[in-house]
Short mmCIF file of N, CA and C in Angstrom, two decimals:
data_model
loop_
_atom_site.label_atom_id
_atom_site.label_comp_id
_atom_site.label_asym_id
_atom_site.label_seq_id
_atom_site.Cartn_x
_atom_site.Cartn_y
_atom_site.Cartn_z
N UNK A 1 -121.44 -43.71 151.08
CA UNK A 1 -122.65 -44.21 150.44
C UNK A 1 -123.80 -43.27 150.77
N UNK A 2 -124.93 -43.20 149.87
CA UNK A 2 -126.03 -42.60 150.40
C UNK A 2 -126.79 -43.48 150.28
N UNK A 3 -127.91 -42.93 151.87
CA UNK A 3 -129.08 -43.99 152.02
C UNK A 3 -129.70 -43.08 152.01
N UNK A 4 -131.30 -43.77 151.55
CA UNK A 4 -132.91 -42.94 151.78
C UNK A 4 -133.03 -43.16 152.61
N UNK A 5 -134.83 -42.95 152.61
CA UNK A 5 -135.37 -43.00 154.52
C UNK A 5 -135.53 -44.70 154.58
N UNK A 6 -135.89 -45.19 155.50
CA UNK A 6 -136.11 -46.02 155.92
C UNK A 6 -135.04 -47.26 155.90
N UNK A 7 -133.72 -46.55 155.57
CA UNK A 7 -132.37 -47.23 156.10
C UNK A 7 -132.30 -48.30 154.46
N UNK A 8 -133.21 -47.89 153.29
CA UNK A 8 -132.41 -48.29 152.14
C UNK A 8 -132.00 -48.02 151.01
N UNK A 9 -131.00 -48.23 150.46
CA UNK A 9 -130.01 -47.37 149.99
C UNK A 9 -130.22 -47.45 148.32
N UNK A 10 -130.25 -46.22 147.89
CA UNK A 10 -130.73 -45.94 146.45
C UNK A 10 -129.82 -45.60 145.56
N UNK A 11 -128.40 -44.88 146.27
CA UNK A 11 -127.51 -44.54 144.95
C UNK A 11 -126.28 -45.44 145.67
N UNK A 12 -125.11 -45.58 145.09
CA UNK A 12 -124.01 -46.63 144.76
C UNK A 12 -123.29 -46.12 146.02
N UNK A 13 -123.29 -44.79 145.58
CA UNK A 13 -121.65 -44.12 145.97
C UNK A 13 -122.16 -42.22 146.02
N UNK A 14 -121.35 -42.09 147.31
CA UNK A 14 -121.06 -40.23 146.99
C UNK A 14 -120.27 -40.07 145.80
N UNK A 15 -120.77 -39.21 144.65
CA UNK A 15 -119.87 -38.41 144.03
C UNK A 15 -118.64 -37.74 144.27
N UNK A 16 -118.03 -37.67 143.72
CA UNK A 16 -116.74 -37.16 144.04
C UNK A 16 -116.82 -35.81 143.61
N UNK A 17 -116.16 -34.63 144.38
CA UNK A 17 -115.82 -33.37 144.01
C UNK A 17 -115.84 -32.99 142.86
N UNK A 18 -116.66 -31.68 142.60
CA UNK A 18 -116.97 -31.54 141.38
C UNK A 18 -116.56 -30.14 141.12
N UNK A 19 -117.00 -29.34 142.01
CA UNK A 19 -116.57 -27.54 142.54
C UNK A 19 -115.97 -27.34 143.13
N UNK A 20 -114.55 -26.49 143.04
CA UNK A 20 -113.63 -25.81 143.70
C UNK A 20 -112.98 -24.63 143.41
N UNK A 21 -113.13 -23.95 144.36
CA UNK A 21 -112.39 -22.73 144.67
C UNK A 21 -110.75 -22.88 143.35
N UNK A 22 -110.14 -21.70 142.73
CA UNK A 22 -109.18 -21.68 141.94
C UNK A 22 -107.96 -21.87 142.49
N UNK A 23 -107.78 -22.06 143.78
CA UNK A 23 -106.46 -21.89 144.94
C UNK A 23 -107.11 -23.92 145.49
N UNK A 24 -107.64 -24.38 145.20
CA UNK A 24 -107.32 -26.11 145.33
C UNK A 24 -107.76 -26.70 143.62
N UNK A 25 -107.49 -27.92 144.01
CA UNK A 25 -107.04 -29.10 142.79
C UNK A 25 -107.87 -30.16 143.35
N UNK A 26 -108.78 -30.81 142.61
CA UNK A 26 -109.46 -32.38 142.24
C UNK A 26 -108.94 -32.76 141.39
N UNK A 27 -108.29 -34.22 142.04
CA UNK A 27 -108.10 -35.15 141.78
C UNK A 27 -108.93 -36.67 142.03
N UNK A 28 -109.76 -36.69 140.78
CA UNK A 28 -110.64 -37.64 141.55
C UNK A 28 -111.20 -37.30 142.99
N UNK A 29 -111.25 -38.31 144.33
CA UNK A 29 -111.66 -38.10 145.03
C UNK A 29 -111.13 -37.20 146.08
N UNK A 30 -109.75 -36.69 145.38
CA UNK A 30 -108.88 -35.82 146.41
C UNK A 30 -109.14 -34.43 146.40
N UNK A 31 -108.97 -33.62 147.36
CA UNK A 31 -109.08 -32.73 147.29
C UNK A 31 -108.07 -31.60 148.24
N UNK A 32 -106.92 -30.62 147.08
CA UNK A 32 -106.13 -30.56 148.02
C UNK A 32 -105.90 -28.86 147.88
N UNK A 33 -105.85 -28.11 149.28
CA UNK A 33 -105.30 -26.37 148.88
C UNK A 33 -103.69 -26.52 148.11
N UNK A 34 -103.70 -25.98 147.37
CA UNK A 34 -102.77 -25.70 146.76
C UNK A 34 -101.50 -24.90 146.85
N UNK A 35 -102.22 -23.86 146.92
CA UNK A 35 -102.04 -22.33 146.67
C UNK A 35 -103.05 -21.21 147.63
N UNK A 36 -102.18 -20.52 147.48
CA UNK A 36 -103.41 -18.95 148.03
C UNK A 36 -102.47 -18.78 149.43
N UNK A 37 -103.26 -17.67 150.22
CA UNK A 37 -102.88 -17.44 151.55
C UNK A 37 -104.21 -18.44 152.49
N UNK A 38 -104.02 -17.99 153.54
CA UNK A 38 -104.81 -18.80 154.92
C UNK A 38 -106.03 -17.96 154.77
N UNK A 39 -107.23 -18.48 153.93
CA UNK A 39 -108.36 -18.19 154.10
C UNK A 39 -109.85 -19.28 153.09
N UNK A 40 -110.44 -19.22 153.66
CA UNK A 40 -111.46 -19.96 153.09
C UNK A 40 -111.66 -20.06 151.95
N UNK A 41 -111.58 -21.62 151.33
CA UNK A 41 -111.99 -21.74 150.01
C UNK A 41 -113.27 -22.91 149.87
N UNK A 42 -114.31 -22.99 149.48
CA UNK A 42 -115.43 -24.15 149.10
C UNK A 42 -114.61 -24.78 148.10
N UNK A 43 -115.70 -26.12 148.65
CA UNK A 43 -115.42 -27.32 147.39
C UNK A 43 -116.57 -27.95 147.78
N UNK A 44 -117.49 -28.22 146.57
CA UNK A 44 -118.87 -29.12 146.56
C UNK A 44 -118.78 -30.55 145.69
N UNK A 45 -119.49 -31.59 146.20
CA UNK A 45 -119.85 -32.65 145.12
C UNK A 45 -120.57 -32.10 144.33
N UNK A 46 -121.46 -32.92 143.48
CA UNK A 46 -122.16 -32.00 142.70
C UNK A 46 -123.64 -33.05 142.68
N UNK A 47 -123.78 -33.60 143.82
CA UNK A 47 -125.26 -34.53 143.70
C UNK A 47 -126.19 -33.92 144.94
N UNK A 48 -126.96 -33.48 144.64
CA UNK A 48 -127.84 -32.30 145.67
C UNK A 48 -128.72 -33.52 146.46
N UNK A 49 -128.75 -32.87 147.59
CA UNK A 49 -129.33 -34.10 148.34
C UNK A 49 -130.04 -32.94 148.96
N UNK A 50 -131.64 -33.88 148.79
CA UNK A 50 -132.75 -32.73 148.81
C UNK A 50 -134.29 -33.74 149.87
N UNK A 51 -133.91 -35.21 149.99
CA UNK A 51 -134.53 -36.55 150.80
C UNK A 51 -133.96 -37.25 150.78
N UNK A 52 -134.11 -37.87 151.65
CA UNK A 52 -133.80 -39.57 152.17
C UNK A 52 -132.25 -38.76 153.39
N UNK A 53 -131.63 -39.73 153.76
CA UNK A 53 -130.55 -40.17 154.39
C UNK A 53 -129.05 -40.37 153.73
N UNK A 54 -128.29 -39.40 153.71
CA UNK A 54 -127.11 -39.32 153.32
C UNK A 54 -125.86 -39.52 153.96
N UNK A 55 -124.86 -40.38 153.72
CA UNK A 55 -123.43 -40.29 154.38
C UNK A 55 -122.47 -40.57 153.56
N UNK A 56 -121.70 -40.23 154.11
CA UNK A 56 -120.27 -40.21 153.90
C UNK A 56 -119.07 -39.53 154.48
N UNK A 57 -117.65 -39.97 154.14
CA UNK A 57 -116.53 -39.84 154.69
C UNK A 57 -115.35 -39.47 154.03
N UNK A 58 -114.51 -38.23 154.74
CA UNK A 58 -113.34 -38.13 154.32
C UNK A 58 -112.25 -38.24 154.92
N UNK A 59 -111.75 -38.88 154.44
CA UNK A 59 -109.73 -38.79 155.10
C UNK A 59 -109.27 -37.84 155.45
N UNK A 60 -108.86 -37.21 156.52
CA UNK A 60 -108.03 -35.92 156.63
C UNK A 60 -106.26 -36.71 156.30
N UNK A 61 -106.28 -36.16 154.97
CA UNK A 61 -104.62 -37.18 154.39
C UNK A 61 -103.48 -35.74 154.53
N UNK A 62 -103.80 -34.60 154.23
CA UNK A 62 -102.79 -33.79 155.06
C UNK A 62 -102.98 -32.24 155.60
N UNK A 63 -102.21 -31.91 156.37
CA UNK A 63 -102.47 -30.77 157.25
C UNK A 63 -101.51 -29.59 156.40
N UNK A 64 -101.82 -28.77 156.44
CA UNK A 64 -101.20 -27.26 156.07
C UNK A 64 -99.90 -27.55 155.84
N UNK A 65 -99.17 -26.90 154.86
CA UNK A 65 -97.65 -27.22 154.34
C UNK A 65 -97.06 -26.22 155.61
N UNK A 66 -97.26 -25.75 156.13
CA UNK A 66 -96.63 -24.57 156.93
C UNK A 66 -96.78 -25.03 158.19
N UNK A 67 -97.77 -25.67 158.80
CA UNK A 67 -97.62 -26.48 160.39
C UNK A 67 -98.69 -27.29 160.79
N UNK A 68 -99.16 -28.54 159.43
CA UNK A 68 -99.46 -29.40 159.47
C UNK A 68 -101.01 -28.95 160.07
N UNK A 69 -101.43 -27.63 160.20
CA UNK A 69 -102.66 -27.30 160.76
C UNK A 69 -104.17 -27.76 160.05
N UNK A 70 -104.99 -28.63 160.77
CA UNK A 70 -106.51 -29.09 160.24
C UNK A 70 -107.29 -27.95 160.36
N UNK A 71 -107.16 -26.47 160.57
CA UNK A 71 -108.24 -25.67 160.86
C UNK A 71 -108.90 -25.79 159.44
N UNK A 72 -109.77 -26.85 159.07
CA UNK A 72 -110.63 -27.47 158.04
C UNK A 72 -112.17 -27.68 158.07
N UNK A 73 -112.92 -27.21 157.57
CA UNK A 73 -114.09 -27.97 157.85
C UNK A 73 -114.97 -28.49 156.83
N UNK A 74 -115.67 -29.33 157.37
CA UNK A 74 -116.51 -30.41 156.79
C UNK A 74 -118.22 -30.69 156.86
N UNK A 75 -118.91 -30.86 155.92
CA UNK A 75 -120.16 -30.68 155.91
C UNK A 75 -121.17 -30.62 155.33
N UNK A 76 -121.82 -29.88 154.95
CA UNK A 76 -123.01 -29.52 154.01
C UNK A 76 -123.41 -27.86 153.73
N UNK A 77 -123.57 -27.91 152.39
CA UNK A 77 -123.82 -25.85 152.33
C UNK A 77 -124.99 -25.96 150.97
N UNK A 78 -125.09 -24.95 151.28
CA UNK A 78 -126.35 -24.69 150.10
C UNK A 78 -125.46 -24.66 148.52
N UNK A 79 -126.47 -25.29 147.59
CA UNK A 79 -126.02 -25.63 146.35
C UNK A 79 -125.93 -24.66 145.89
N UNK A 80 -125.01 -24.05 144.50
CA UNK A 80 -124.28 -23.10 143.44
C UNK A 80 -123.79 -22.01 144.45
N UNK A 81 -123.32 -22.16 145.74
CA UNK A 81 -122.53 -21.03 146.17
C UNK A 81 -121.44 -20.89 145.47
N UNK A 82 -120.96 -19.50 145.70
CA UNK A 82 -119.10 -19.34 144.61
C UNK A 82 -118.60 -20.02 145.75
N UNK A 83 -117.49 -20.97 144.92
CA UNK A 83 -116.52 -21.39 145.32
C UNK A 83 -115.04 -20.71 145.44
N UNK A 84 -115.41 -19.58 145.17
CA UNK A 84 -114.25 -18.62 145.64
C UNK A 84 -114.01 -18.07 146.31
N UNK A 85 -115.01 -18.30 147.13
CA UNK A 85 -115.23 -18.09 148.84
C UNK A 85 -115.61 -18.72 149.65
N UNK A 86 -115.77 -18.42 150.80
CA UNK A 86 -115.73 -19.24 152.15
C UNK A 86 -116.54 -18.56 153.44
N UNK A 87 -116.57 -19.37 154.54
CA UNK A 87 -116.82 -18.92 155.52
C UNK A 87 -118.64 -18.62 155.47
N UNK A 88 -118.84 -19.94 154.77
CA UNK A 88 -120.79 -20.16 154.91
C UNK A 88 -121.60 -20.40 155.80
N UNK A 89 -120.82 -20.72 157.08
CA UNK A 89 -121.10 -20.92 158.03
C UNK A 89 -122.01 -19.57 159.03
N UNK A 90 -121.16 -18.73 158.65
CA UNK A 90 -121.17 -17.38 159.04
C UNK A 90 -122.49 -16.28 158.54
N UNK A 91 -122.95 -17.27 157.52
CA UNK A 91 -123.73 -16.22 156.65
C UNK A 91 -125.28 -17.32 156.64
N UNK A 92 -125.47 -18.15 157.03
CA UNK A 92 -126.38 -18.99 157.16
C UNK A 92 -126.54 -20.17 156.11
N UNK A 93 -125.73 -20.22 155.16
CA UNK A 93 -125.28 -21.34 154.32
C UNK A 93 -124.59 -22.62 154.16
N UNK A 94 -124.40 -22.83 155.31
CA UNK A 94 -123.32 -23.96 155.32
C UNK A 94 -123.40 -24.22 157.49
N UNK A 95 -123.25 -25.38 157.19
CA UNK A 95 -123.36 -26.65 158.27
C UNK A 95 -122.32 -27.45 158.40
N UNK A 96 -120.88 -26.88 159.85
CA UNK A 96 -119.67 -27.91 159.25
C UNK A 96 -119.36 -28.31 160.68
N UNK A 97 -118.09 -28.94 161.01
CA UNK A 97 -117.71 -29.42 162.01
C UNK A 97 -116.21 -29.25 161.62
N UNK A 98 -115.52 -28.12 162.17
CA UNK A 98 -114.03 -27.97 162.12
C UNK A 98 -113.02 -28.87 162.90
N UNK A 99 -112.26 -29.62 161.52
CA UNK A 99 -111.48 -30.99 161.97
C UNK A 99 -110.08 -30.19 163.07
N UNK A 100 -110.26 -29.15 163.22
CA UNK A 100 -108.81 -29.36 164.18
C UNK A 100 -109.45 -29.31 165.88
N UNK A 101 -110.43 -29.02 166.17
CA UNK A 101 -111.27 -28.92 167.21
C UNK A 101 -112.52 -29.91 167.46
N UNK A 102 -112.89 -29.82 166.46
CA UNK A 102 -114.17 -31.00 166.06
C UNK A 102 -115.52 -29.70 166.87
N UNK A 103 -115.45 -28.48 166.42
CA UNK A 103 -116.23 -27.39 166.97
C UNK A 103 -117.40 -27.35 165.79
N UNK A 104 -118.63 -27.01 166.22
CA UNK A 104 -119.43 -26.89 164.65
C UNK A 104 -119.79 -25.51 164.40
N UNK A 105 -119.94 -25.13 163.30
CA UNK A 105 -120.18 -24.16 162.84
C UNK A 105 -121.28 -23.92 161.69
N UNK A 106 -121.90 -23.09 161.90
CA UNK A 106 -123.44 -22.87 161.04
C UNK A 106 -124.70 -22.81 161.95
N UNK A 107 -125.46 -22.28 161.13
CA UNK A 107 -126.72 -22.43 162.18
C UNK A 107 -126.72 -21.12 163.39
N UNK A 108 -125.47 -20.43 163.28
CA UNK A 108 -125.87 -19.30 164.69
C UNK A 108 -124.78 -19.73 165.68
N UNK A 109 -123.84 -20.89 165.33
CA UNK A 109 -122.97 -21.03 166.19
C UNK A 109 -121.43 -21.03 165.77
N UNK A 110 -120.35 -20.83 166.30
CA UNK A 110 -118.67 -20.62 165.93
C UNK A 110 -118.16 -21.46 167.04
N UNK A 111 -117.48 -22.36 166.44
CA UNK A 111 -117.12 -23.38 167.52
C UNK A 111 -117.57 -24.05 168.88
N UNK A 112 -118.96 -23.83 168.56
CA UNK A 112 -120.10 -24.70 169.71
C UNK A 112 -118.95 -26.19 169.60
N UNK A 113 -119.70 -26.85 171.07
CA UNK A 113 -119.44 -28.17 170.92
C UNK A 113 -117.71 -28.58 170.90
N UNK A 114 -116.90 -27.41 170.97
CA UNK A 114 -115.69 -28.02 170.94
C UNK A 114 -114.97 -28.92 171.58
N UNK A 115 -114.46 -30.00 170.65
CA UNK A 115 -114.23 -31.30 171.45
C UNK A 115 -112.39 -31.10 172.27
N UNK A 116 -111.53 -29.48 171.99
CA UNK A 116 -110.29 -29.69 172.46
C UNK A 116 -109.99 -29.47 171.40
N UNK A 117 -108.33 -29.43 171.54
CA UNK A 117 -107.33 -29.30 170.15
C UNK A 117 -106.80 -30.71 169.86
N UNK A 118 -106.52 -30.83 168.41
CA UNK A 118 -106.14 -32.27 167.62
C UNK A 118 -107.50 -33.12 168.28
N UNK A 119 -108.62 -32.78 167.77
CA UNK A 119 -109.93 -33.58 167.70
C UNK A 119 -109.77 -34.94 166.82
N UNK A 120 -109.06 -34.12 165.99
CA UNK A 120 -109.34 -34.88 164.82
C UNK A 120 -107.46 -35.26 164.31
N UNK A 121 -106.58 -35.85 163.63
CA UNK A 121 -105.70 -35.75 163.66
C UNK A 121 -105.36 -36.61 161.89
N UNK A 122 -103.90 -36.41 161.51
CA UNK A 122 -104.08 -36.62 160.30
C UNK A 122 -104.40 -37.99 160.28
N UNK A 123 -104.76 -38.76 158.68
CA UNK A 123 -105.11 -40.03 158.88
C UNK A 123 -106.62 -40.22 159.42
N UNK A 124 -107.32 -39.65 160.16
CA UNK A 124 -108.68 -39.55 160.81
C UNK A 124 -109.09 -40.10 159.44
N UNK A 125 -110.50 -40.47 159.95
CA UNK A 125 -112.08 -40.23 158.82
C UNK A 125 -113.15 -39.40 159.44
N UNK A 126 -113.23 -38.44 158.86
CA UNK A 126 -114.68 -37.77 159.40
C UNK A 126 -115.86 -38.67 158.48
N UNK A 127 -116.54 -38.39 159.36
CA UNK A 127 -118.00 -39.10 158.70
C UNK A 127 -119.26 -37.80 159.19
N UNK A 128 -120.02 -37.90 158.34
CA UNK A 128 -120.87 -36.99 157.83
C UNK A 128 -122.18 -37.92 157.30
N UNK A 129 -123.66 -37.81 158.45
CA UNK A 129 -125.36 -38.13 158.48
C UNK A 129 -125.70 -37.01 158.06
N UNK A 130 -126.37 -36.99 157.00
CA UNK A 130 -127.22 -35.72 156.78
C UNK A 130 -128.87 -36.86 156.73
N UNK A 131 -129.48 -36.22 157.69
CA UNK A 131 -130.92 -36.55 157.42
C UNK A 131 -131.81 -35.50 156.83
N UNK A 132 -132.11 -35.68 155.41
CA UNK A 132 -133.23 -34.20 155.20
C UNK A 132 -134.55 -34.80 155.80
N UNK A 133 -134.93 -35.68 156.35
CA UNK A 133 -136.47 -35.53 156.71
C UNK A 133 -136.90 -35.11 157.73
N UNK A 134 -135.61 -35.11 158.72
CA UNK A 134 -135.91 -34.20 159.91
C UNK A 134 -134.40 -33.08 160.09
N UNK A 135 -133.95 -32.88 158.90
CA UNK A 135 -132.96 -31.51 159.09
C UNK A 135 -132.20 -31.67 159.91
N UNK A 136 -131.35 -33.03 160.20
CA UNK A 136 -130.37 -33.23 161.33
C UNK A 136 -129.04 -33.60 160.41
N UNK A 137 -127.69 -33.35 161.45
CA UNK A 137 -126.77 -33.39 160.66
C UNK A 137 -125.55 -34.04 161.76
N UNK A 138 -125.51 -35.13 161.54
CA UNK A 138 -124.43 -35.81 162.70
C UNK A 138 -122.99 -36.26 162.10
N UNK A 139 -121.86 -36.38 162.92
CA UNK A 139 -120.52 -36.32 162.55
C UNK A 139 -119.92 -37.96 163.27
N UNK A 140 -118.65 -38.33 162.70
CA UNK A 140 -118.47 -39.32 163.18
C UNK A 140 -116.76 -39.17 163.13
N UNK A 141 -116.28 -39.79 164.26
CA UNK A 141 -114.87 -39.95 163.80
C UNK A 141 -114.25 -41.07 164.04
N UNK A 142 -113.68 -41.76 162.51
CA UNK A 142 -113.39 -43.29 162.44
C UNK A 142 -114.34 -44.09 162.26
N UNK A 143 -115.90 -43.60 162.06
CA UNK A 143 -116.84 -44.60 162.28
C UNK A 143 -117.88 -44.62 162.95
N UNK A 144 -117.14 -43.77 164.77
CA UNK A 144 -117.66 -43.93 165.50
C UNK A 144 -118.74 -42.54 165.75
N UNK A 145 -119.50 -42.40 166.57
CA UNK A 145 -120.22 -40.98 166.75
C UNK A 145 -119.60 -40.31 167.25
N UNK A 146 -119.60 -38.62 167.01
CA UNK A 146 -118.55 -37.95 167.73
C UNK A 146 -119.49 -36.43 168.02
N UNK A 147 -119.41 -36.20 168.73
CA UNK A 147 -120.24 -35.06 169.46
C UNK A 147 -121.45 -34.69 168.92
N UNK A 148 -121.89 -33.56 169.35
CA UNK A 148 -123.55 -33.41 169.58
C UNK A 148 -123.92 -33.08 167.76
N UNK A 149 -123.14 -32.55 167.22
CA UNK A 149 -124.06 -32.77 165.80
C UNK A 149 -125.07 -31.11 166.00
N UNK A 150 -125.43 -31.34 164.97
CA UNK A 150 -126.54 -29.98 164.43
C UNK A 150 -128.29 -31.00 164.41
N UNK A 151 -129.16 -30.48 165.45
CA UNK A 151 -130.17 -31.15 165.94
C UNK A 151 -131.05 -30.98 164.64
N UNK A 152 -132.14 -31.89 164.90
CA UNK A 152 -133.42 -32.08 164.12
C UNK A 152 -134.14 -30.54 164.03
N UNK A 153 -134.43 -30.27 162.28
CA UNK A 153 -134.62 -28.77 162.55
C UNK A 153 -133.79 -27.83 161.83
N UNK A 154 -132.27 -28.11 161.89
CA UNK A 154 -131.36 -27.30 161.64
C UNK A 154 -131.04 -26.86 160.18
N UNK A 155 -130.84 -28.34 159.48
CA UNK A 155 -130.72 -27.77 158.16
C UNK A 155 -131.72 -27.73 157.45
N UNK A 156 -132.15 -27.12 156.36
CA UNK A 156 -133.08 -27.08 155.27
C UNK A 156 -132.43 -27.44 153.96
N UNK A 157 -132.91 -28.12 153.07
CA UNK A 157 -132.34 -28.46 151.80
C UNK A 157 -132.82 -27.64 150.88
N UNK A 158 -132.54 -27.85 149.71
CA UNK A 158 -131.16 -28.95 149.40
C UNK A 158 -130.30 -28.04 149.88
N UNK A 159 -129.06 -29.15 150.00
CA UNK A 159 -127.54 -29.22 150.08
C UNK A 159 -127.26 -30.15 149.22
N UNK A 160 -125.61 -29.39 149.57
CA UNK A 160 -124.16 -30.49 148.74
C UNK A 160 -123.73 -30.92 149.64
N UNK A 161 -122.83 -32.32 149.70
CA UNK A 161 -121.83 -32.76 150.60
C UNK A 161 -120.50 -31.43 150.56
N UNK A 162 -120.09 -30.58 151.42
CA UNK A 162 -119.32 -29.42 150.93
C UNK A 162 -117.61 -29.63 152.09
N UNK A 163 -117.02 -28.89 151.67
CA UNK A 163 -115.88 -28.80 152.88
C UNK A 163 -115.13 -27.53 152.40
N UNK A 164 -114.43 -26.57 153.49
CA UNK A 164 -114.30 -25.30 153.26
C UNK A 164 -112.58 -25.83 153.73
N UNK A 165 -111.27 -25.43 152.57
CA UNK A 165 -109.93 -25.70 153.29
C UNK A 165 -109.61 -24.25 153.70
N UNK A 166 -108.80 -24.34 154.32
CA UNK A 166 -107.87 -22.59 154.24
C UNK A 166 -106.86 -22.78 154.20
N UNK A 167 -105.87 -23.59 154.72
CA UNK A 167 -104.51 -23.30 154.19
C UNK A 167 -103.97 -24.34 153.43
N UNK A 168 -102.93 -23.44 152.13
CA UNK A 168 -102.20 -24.60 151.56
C UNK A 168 -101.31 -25.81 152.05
N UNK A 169 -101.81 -26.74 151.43
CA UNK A 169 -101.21 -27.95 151.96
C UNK A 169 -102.58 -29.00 152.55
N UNK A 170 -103.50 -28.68 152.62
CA UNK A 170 -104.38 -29.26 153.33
C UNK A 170 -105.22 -30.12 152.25
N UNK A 171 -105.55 -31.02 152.58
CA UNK A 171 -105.78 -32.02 151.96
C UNK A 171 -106.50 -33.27 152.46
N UNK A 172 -107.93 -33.69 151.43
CA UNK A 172 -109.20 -34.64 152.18
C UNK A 172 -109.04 -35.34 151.04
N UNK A 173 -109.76 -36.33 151.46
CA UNK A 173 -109.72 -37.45 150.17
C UNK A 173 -111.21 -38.26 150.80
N UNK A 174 -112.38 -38.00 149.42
CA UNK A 174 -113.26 -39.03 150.03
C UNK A 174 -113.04 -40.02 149.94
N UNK A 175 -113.94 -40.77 151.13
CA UNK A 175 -114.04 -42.81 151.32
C UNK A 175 -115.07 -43.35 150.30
N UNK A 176 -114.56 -43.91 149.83
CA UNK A 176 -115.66 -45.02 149.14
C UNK A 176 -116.10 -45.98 150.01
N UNK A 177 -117.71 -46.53 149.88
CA UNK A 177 -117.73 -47.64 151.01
C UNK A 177 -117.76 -47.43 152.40
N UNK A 178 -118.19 -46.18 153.21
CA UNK A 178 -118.27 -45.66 154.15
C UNK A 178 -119.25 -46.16 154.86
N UNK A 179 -118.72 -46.73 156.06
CA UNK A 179 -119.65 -47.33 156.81
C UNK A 179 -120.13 -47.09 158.55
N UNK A 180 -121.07 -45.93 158.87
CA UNK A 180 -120.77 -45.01 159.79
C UNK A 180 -121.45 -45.86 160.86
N UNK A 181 -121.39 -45.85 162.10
CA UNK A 181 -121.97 -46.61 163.31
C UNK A 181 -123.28 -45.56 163.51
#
């Protein structure tokens, strides 16, 4: 769901995936690598969130056809990037939290914050706070809060709700009805 400021809520529902890289497939709310070798591909909603209070959640429903691997991440990136590439993190575009570590990336950092290996595991929900009024960006897993997040400050808008896969087989599915602690 997305909320505005003051904790009330103006649109229904996150959009579902709208942009993707030519090496994954939308399906409705799914979103799965397909094809390609092991390297970064974008995928954006397509509702720019530019104020108020945003969340939402995805299923990690499967890991890499080759060894079940989440090196996945999840997040927010600047709107009309190509989706035929990856790795926004790196270039000052993109704000994620990599599901096989739960490490964040963007902002000046590569796996800050790493929570360990299998952070996150299949079946999980990541959850995803984007606040634009103070540029903070917090993560959740199952619901619950899950490490330090990207502080007040960090991001600038607009953004998309975004997630970067790399290997085939990998596969998110957004939550409808997401309800983050």
């Amino acid at each position: 769901r997305a909320r505005m400021g003051g904790g009330k809520r103006s649109h229904p529902a996150m959009k579902t995936w709208a942009r993707a890289g030519s090496t994954c497939e939308i399906a409705g709310d799914v979103l799965t690598k397909t094809r390609g070798g092991n390297y970064n591909r974008l995928a954006t909603t397509e509702e720019t969130m530019a104020a108020g209070v945003h969340e939402w959640e995805v299923t990690l429903t499967a890991g890499a056809t080759a060894n079940q691997s989440l090196a996945l991440y999840i997040g927010v990136a600047r709107e009309n990037l190509d989706v035929e590439k990856g790795g926004y993190s790196k270039r000052g575009d993109g704000w994620y939290i990599r599901a096989n570590d739960g490490g964040l990336w963007g902002g000046g950092l590569e796996s800050a914050d790493s929570q360990g290996t299998r952070a996150f595991v299949i079946g999980d929900r990541v959850g995803v706070r984007l606040d634009t009024g103070d540029g903070s960006l917090r993560f959740f897993k199952n619901g619950v809060a899950f490490g330090a997040g990207f502080p007040a400050g960090s991001i600038g808008g607009p953004v998309v709700a975004a997630a970067e896969l790399v290997c085939p087989g990998q596969c998110i599915t957004l939550v409808r009805g997401a309800a983050l602690g």
